[in-house]
Short mmCIF file of C-alpha atoms in Angstrom, two decimals:
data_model
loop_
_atom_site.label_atom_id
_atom_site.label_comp_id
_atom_site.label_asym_id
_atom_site.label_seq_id
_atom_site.Cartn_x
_atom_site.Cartn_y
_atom_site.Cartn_z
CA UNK A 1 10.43 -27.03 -51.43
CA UNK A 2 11.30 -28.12 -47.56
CA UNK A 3 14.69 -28.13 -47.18
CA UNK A 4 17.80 -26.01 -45.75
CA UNK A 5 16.63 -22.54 -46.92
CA UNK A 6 13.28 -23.76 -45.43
CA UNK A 7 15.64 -24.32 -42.08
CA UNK A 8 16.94 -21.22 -42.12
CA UNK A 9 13.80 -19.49 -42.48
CA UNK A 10 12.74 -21.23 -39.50
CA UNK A 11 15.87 -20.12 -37.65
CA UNK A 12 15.00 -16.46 -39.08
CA UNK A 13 11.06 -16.60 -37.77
CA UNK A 14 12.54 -17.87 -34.06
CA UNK A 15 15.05 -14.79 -34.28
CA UNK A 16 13.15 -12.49 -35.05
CA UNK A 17 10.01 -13.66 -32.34
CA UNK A 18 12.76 -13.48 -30.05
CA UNK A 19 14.15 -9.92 -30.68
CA UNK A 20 10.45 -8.55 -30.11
CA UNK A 21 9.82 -10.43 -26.97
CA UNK A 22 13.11 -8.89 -25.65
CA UNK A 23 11.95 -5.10 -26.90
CA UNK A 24 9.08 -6.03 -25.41
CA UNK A 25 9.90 -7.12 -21.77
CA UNK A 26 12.42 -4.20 -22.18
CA UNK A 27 9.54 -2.10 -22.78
CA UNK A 28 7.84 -3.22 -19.74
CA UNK A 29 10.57 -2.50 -17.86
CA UNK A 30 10.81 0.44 -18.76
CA UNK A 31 7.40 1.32 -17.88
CA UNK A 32 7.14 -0.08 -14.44
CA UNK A 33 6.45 3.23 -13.20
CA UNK A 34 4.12 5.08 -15.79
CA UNK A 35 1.32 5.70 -14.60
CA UNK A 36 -1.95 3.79 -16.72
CA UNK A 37 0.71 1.63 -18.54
CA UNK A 38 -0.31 -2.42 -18.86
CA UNK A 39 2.16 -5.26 -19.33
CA UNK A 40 2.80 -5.85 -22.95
CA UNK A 41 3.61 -9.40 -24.40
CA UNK A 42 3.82 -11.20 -27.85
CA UNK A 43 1.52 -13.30 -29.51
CA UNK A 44 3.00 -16.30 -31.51
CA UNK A 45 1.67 -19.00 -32.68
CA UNK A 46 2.47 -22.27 -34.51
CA UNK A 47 3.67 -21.33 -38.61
CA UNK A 48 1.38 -22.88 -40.92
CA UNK A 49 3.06 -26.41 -41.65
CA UNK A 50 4.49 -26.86 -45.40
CA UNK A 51 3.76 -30.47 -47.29
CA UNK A 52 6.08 -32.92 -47.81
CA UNK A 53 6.85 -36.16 -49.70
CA UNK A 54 6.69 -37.53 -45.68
CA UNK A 55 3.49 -35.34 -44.43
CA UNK A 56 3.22 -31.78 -43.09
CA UNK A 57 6.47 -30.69 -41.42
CA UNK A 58 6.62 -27.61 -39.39
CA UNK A 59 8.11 -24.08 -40.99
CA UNK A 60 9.12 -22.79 -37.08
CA UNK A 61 6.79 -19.76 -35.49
CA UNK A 62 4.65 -17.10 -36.73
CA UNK A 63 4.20 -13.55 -34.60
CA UNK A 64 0.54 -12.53 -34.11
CA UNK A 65 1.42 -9.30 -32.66
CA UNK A 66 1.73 -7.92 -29.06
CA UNK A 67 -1.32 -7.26 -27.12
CA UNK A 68 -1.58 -5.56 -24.06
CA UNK A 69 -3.03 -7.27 -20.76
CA UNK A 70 -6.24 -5.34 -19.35
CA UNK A 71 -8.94 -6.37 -17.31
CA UNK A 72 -11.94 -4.99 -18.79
CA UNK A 73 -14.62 -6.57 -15.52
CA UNK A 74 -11.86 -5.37 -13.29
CA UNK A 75 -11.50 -1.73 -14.29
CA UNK A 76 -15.39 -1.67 -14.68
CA UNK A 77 -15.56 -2.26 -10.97
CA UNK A 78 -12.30 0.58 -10.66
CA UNK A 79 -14.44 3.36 -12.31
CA UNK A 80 -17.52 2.76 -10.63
CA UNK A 81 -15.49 3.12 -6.42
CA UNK A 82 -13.57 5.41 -7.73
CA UNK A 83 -16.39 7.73 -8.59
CA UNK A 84 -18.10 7.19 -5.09
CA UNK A 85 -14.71 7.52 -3.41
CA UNK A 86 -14.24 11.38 -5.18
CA UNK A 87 -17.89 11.35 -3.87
CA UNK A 88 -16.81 10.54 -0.38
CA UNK A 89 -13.70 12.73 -0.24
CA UNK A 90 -15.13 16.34 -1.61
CA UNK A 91 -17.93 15.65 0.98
CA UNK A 92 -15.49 15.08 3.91
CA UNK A 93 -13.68 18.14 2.60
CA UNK A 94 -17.08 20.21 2.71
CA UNK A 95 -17.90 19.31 6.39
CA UNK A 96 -15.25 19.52 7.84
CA UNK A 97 -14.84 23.29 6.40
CA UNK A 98 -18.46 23.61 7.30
CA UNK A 99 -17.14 22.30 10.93
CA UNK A 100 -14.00 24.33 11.57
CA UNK A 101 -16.49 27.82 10.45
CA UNK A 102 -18.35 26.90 13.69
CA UNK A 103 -15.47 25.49 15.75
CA UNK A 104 -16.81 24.21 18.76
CA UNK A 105 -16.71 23.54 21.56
CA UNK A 106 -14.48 26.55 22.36
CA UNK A 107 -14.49 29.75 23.57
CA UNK A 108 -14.42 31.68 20.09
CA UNK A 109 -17.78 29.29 19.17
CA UNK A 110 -21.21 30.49 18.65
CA UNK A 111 -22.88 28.49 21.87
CA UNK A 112 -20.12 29.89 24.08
CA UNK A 113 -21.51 33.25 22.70
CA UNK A 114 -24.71 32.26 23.59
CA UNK A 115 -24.53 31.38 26.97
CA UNK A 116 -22.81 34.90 27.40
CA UNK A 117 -25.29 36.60 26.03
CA UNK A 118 -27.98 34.75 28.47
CA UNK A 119 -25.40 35.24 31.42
CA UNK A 120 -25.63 39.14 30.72
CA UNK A 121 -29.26 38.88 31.16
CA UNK A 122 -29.11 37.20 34.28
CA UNK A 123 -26.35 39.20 35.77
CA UNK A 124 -28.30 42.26 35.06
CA UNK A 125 -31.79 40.64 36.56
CA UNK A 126 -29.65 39.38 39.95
CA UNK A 127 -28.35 43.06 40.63
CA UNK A 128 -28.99 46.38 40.53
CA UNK A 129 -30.97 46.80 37.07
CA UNK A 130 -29.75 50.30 37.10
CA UNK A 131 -26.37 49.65 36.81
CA UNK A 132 -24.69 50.96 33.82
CA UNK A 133 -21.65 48.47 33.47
CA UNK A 134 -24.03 45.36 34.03
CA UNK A 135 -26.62 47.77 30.93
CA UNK A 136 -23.24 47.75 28.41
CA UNK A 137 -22.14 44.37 29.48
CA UNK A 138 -25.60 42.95 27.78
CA UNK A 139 -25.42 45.30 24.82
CA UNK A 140 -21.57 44.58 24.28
CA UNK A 141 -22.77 40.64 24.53
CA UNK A 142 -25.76 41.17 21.81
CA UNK A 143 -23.06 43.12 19.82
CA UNK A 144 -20.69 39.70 20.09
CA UNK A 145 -23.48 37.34 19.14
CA UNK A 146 -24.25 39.26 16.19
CA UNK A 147 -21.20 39.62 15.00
CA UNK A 148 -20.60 35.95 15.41
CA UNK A 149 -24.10 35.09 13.33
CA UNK A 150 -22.85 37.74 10.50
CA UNK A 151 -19.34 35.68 10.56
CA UNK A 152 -20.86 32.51 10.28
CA UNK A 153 -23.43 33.43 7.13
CA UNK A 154 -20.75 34.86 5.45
CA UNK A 155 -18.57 32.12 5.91
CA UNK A 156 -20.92 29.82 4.71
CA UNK A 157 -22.02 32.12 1.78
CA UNK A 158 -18.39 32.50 1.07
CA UNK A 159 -18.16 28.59 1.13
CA UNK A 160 -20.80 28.40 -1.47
CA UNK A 161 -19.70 31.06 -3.64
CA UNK A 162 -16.39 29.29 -4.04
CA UNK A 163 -17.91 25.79 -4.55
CA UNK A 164 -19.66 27.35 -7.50
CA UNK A 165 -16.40 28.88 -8.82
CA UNK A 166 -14.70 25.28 -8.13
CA UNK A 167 -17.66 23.51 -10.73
CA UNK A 168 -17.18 25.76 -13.17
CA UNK A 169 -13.68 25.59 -13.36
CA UNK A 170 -13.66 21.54 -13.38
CA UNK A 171 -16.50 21.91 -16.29
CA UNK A 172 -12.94 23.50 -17.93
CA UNK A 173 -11.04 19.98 -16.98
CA UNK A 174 -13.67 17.83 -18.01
CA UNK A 175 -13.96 19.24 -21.60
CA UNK A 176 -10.01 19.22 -21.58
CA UNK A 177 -10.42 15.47 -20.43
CA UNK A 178 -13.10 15.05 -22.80
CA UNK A 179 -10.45 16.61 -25.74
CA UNK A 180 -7.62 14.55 -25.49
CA UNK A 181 -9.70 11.23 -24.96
CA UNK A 182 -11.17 12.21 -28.50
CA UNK A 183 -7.34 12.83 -29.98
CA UNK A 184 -6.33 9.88 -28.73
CA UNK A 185 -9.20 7.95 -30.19
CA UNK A 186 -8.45 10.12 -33.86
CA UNK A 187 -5.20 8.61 -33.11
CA UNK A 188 -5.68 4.84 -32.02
CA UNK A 189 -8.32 4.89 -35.15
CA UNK A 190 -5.45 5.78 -37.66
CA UNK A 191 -2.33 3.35 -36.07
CA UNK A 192 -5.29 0.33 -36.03
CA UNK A 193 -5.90 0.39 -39.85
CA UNK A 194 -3.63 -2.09 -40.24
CA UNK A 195 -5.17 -4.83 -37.59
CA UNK A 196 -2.21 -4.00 -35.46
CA UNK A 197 -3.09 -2.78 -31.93
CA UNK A 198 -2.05 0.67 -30.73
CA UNK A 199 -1.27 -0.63 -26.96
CA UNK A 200 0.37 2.44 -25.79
CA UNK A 201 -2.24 5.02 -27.14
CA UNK A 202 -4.79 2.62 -25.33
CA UNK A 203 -3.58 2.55 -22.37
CA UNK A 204 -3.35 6.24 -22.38
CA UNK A 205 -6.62 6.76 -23.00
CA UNK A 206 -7.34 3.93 -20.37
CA UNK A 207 -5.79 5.96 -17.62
CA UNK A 208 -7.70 9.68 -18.74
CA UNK A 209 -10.81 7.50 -18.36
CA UNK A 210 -9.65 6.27 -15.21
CA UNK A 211 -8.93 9.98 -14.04
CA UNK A 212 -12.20 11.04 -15.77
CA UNK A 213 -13.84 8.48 -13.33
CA UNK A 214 -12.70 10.32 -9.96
CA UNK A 215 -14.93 13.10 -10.92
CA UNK A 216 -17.92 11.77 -12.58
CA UNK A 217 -20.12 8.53 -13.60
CA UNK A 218 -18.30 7.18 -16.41
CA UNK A 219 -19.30 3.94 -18.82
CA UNK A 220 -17.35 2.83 -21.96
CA UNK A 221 -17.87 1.33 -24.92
CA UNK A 222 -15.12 0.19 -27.09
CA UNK A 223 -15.79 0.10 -31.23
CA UNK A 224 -14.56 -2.38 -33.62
CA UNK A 225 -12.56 0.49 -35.25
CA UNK A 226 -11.10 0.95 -31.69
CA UNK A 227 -12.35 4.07 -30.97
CA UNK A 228 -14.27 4.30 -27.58
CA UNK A 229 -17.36 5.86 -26.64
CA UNK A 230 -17.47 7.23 -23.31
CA UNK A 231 -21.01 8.29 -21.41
CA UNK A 232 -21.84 10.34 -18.36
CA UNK A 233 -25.17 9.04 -17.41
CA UNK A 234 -26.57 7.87 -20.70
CA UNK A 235 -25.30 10.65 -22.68
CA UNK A 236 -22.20 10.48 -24.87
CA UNK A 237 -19.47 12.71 -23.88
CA UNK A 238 -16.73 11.21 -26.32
CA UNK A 239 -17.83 9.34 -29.64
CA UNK A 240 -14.78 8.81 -31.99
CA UNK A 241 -12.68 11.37 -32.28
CA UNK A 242 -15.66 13.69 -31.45
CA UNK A 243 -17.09 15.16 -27.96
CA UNK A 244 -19.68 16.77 -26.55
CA UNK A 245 -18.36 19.68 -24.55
CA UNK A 246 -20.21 20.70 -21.02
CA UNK A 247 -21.24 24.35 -20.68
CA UNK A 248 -22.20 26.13 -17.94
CA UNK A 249 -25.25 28.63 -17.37
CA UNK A 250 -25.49 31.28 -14.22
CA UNK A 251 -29.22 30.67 -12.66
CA UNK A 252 -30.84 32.87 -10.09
CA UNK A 253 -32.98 30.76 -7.44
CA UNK A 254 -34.60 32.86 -4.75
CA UNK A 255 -31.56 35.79 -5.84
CA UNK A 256 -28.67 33.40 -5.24
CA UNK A 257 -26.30 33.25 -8.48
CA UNK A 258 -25.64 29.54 -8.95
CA UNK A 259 -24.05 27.80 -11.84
CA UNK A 260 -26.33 24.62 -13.63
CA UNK A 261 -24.16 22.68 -16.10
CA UNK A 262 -25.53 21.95 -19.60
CA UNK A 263 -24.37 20.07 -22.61
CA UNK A 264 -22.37 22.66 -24.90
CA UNK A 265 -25.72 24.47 -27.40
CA UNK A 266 -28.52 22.95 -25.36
CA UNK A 267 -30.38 23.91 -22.26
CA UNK A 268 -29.83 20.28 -21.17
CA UNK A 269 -28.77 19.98 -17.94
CA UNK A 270 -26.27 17.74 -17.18
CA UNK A 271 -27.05 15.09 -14.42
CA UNK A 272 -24.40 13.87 -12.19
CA UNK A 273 -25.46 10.05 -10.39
CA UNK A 274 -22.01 10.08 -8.94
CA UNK A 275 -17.99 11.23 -8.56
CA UNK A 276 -16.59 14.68 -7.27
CA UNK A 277 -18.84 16.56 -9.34
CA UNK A 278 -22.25 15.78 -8.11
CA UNK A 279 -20.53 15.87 -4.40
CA UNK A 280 -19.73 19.45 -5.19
CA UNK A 281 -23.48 20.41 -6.39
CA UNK A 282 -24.79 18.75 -3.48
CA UNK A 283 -22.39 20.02 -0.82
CA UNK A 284 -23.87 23.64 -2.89
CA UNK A 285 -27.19 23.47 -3.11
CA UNK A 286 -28.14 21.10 0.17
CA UNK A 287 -25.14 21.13 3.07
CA UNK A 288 -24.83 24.15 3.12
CA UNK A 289 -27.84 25.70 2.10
CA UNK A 290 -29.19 23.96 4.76
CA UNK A 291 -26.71 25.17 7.95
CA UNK A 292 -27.70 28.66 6.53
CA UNK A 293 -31.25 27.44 6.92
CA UNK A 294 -30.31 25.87 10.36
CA UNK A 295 -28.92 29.79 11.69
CA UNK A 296 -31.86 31.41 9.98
CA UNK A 297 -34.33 29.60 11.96
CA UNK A 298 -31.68 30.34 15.52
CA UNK A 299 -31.69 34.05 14.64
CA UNK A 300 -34.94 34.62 13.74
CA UNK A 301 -36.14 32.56 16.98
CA UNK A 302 -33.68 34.88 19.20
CA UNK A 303 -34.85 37.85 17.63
CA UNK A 304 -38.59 37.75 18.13
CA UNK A 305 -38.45 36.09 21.53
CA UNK A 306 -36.18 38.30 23.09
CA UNK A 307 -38.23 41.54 21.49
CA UNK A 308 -41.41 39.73 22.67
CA UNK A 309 -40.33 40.20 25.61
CA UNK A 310 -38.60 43.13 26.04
CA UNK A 311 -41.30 44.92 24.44
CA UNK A 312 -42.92 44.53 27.85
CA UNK A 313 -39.82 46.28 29.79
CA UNK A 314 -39.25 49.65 31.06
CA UNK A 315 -36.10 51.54 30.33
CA UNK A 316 -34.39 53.90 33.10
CA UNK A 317 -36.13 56.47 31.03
CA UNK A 318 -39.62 55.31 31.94
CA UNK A 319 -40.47 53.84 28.55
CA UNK A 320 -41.63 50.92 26.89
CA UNK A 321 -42.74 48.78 23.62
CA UNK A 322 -39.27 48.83 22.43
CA UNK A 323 -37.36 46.37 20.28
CA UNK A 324 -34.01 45.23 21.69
CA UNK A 325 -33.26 43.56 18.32
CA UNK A 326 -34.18 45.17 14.99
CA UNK A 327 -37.38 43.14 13.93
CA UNK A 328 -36.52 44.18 10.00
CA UNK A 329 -33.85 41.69 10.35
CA UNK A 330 -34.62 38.15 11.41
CA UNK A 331 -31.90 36.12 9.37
CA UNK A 332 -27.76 35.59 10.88
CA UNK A 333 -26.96 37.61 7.80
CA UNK A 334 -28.51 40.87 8.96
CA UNK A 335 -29.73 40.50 12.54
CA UNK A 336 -28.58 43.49 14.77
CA UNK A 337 -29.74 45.45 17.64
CA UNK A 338 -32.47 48.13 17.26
CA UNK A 339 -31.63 51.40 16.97
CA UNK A 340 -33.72 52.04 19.84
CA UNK A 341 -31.25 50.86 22.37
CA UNK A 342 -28.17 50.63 20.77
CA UNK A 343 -25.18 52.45 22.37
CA UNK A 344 -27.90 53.74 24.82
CA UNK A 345 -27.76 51.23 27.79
CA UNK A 346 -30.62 53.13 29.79
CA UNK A 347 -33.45 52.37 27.39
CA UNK A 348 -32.72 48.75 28.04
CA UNK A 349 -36.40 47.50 29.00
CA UNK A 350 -35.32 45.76 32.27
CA UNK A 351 -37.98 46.32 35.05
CA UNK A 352 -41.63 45.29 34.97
CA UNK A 353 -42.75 48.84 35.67
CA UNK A 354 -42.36 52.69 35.27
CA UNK A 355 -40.57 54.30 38.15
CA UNK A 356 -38.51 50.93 39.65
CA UNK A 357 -35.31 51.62 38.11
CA UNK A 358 -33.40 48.73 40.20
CA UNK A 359 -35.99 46.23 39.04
CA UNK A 360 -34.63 43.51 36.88
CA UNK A 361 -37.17 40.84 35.91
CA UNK A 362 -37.99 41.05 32.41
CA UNK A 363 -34.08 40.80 32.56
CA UNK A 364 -35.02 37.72 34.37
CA UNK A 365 -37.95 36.70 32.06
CA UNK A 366 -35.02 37.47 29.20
CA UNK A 367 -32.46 35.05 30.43
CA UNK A 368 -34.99 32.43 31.31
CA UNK A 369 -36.35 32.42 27.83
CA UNK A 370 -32.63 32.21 26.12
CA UNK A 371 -31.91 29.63 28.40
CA UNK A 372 -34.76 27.22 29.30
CA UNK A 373 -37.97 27.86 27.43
CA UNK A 374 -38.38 25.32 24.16
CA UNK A 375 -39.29 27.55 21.68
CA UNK A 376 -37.22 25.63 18.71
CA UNK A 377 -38.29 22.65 16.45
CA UNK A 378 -41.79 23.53 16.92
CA UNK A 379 -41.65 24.07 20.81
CA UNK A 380 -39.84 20.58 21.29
CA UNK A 381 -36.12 22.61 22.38
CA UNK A 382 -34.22 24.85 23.70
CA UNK A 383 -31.87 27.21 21.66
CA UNK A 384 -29.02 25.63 23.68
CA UNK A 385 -30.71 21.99 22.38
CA UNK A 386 -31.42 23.41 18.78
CA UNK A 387 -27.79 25.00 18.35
CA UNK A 388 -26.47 21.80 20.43
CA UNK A 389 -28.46 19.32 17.53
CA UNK A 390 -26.74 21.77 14.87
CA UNK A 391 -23.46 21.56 15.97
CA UNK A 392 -24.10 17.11 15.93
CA UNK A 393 -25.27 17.27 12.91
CA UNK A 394 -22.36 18.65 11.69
CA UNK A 395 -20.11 16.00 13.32
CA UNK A 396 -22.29 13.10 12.50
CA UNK A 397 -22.25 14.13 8.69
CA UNK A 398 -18.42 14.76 8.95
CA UNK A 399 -17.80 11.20 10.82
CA UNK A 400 -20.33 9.85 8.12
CA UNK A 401 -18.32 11.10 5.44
CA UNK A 402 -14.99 10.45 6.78
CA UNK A 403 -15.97 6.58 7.47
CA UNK A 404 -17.46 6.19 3.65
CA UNK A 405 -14.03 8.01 1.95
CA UNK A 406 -11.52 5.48 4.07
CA UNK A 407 -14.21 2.23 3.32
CA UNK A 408 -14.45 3.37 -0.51
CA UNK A 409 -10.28 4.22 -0.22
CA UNK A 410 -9.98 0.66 0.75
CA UNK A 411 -12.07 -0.99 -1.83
CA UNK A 412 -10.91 0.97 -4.76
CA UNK A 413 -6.68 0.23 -3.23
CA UNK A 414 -7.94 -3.10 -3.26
CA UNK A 415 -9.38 -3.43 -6.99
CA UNK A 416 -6.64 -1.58 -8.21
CA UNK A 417 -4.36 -4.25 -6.64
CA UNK A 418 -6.14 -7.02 -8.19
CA UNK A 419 -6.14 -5.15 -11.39
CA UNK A 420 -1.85 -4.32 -11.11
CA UNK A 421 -1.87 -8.28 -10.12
CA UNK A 422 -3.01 -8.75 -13.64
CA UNK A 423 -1.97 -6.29 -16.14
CA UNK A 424 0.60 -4.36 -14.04
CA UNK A 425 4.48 -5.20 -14.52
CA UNK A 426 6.23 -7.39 -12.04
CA UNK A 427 10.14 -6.92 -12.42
CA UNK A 428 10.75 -10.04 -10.83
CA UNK A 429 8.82 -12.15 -13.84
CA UNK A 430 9.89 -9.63 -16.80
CA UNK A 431 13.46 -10.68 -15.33
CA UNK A 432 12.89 -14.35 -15.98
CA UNK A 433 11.31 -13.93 -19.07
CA UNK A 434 14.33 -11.74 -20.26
CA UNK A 435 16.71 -14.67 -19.72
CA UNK A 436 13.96 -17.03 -21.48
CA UNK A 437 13.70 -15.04 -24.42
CA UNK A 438 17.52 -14.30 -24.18
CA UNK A 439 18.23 -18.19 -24.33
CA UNK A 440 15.71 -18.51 -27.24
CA UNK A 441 17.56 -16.25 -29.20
CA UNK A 442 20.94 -17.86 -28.86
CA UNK A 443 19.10 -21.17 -30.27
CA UNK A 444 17.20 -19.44 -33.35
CA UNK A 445 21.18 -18.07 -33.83
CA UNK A 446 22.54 -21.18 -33.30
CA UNK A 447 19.57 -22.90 -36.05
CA UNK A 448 20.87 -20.37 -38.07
CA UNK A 449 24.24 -20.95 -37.88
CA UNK A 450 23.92 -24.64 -38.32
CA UNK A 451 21.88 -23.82 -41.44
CA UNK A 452 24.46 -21.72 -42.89
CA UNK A 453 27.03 -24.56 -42.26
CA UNK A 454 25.03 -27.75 -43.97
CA UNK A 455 24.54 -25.25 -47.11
CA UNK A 456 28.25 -24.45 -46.79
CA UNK A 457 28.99 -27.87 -46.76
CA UNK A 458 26.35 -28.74 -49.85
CA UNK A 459 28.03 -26.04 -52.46
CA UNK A 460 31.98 -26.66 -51.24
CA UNK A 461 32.14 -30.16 -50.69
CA UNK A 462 29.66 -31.77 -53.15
CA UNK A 463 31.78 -31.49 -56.37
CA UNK A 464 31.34 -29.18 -59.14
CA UNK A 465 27.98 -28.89 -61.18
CA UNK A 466 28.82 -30.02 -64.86
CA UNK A 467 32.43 -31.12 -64.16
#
């Protein structure tokens, strides 16, 4: 039957639609700061209308439920930057570790070493061959340059060692990731039976996903149940309120230790497109790999030409055919002097013949090879040219990098501020909708009120029943 009671139900619906719009803006307030959190507002809708000897008449509002406001197309787009911008950023941090280990142009760099080394020759080859301090200036010089190639190996080999530690230990945050994505799917499954949305839970699952994203290829796939399923690549890494963990297995290629990631009880290897991750297997097994390569190449080149030549030489002592460098070692990682001259200055093979101690010009011959003969790249450089194209290289790929990590830092600020613009809480508007909502409560009260008075009014001041 419409009447007052029907009123004051109306008044009751309008209070209480009112109360939880309040919570809720106060709720958004509250949140204006948490990290991952998305405005929250309340669906109402028009109460079905009850019949009446006059037509349908309205019975006041009826709450839907509150939903939380998300861009799905926009946080798509998030994900995908963000995963190039981790990219990006690990590889800037790579290069320009890789470019401080060879820190040049200075004095404590590997080409200033070089041109000392070549200077000793050619000091030696200008003067008296025979003298001793311009003999131990050359060796002390060879001993510098390589020290400086052992430095620089190690350096990098050091670099790579701890890039493999760093994988495996973010396999250990991925599967953490991984874990509480899955709880908080158990979770948003259980809260959900009841049609009602579990906003909160969602969003924080929205923003481990988001974090997720920094580090590798991520796609998602929301269930009816609301559960998600999240991929890396096209395999599932969270299904439910189940995931797949990643597992690690220690390779040997060429005797380097390396670490390949798997999927947890396969020998499937895990394949990274994009994010931090595949920056880290690629800075690895490629950058610097290849600068390792890139010395290799320099000391092996150095080794055998300068031997080459010296071979030819004759010491103080008359004699010839000797190695200045050790021709077991041809690699920055072991290259040394031979044992032939070392700490003995006199069997330096300086002078084109027995008995012409003062003669310098395989000295000469020495310095001119170190210095001007192209015997890099396939005879197209110098090794002041091949070290001088290393050492750009370096720069290039650090600029490179550098250039890509602010462009991609741009674009993802710039989603993420079209995303806020949409689900992200402006005080300014939760303000006016607080005194909105405010107001509308004081009326539903003031129905209310007015209800309570006309049935007042109908049981007081109608007369008795049966009198």
């Amino acid at each position: 039957m419409y009447g007052l009671f029907t009123g004051l139900e109306i008044g009751k619906r309008a209070l209480m639609s009112s109360q939880l719009a309040i919570n809720t803006t106060g709720h958004n307030m509250a949140n204006v700061n948490t990290p991952g959190f998305s405005r929250q507002r309340v669906s109402v809708a028009t109460a079905y209308p009850a019949q009446t000897m006059w037509g349908k008449a309205g019975t006041g509002v009826e709450i839907n439920g509150v939903e939380h406001i998300r861009d799905q197309f926009l946080t798509g787009q998030y994900r995908d930057e963000n995963a190039s911008l981790g990219s990006w950023e690990y590889r800037e941090k790579n290069m320009m570790t890789i470019e401080s280990f060879f820190n040049e142009p200075t004095e404590n760099g590997l080409g200033h070493t070089l041109d000392e080394f070549w200077v000793s020759w050619e000091n030696l080859a200008g003067a008296d061959a025979s003298n001793p301090a311009l003999r131990t200036e050359v060796l002390s010089r060879a001993e510098v340059l390589t020290n400086r190639f052992h430095q620089l190996d190690r350096q990098l080999h050091d670099l790579r060692q701890n890039i493999d530690l760093e994988i495996r230990n973010q396999v250990l945050d991925l599967n953490e990731l991984g874990r509480q994505i899955a709880d908080l799917n158990r979770q948003i499954s259980l809260q959900e039976l009841g049609s009602q949305k579990a906003n909160d839970l969602r969003d924080r699952r929205d923003h481990l996903v988001d974090e997720l994203s920094k580090f590798v290829d991520v796609s998602v796939m929301d269930k009816s149940n609301g559960t998600a399923t999240v991929l890396i690549g096209s395999m599932a890494f969270v299904d439910g309120d189940d995931y797949l963990k990643l597992d690690t297995e220690i390779t040997s290629n060429n005797g380097i230790s390396t670490t390949d990631i798997v999927w947890e009880g396969t020998s499937m290897e895990v394949r990274f497109r994009d994010g931090e991750m595949a920056a880290m297997i690629a800075a690895r097994d490629v950058d610097v790999l290849k600068y390792e390569g890139y010395l290799d190449s320099l000391a092996k080149t150095i080794v055998e030409s300068v031997n080459q030549v010296h071979r030819t030489g004759y010491g103080l002592d008359d004699q010839t055919g000797r190695d200045f460098f050790d021709s077991r070692y041809i690699d920055a990682e072991h290259i040394s002097i031979s044992g032939d001259v070392l700490d003995q200055p006199n069997s330096i093979g300086a002078a084109a013949a027995a008995g012409t101690p003062g003669d310098g010009s395989i000295a000469q011959q020495i310095a001119d090879t170190m210095k001007y003969s192209r015997i890099m790249d396939n005879n197209t450089a110098t090794i002041s040219e091949y070290y001088g194209g290393i050492v750009g290289r370096i720069g290039i790929a650090t600029q490179e990098a550098t250039n890509y990590k602010d462009n991609y830092g741009m674009l993802v600020q710039q989603i993420e501020n079209q995303r806020q613009s949409v689900q992200g809480v402006s005080m300014d508007e939760e303000m006016i909708n607080l005194v909105k909502f405010q107001n509308a409560y004081d009326a539903a009260a003031r129905v209310i009120t007015t209800m309570d008075q006309a049935l007042e009014t109908l049981i007081h001041n109608t007369g008795v029943v049966g009198r």
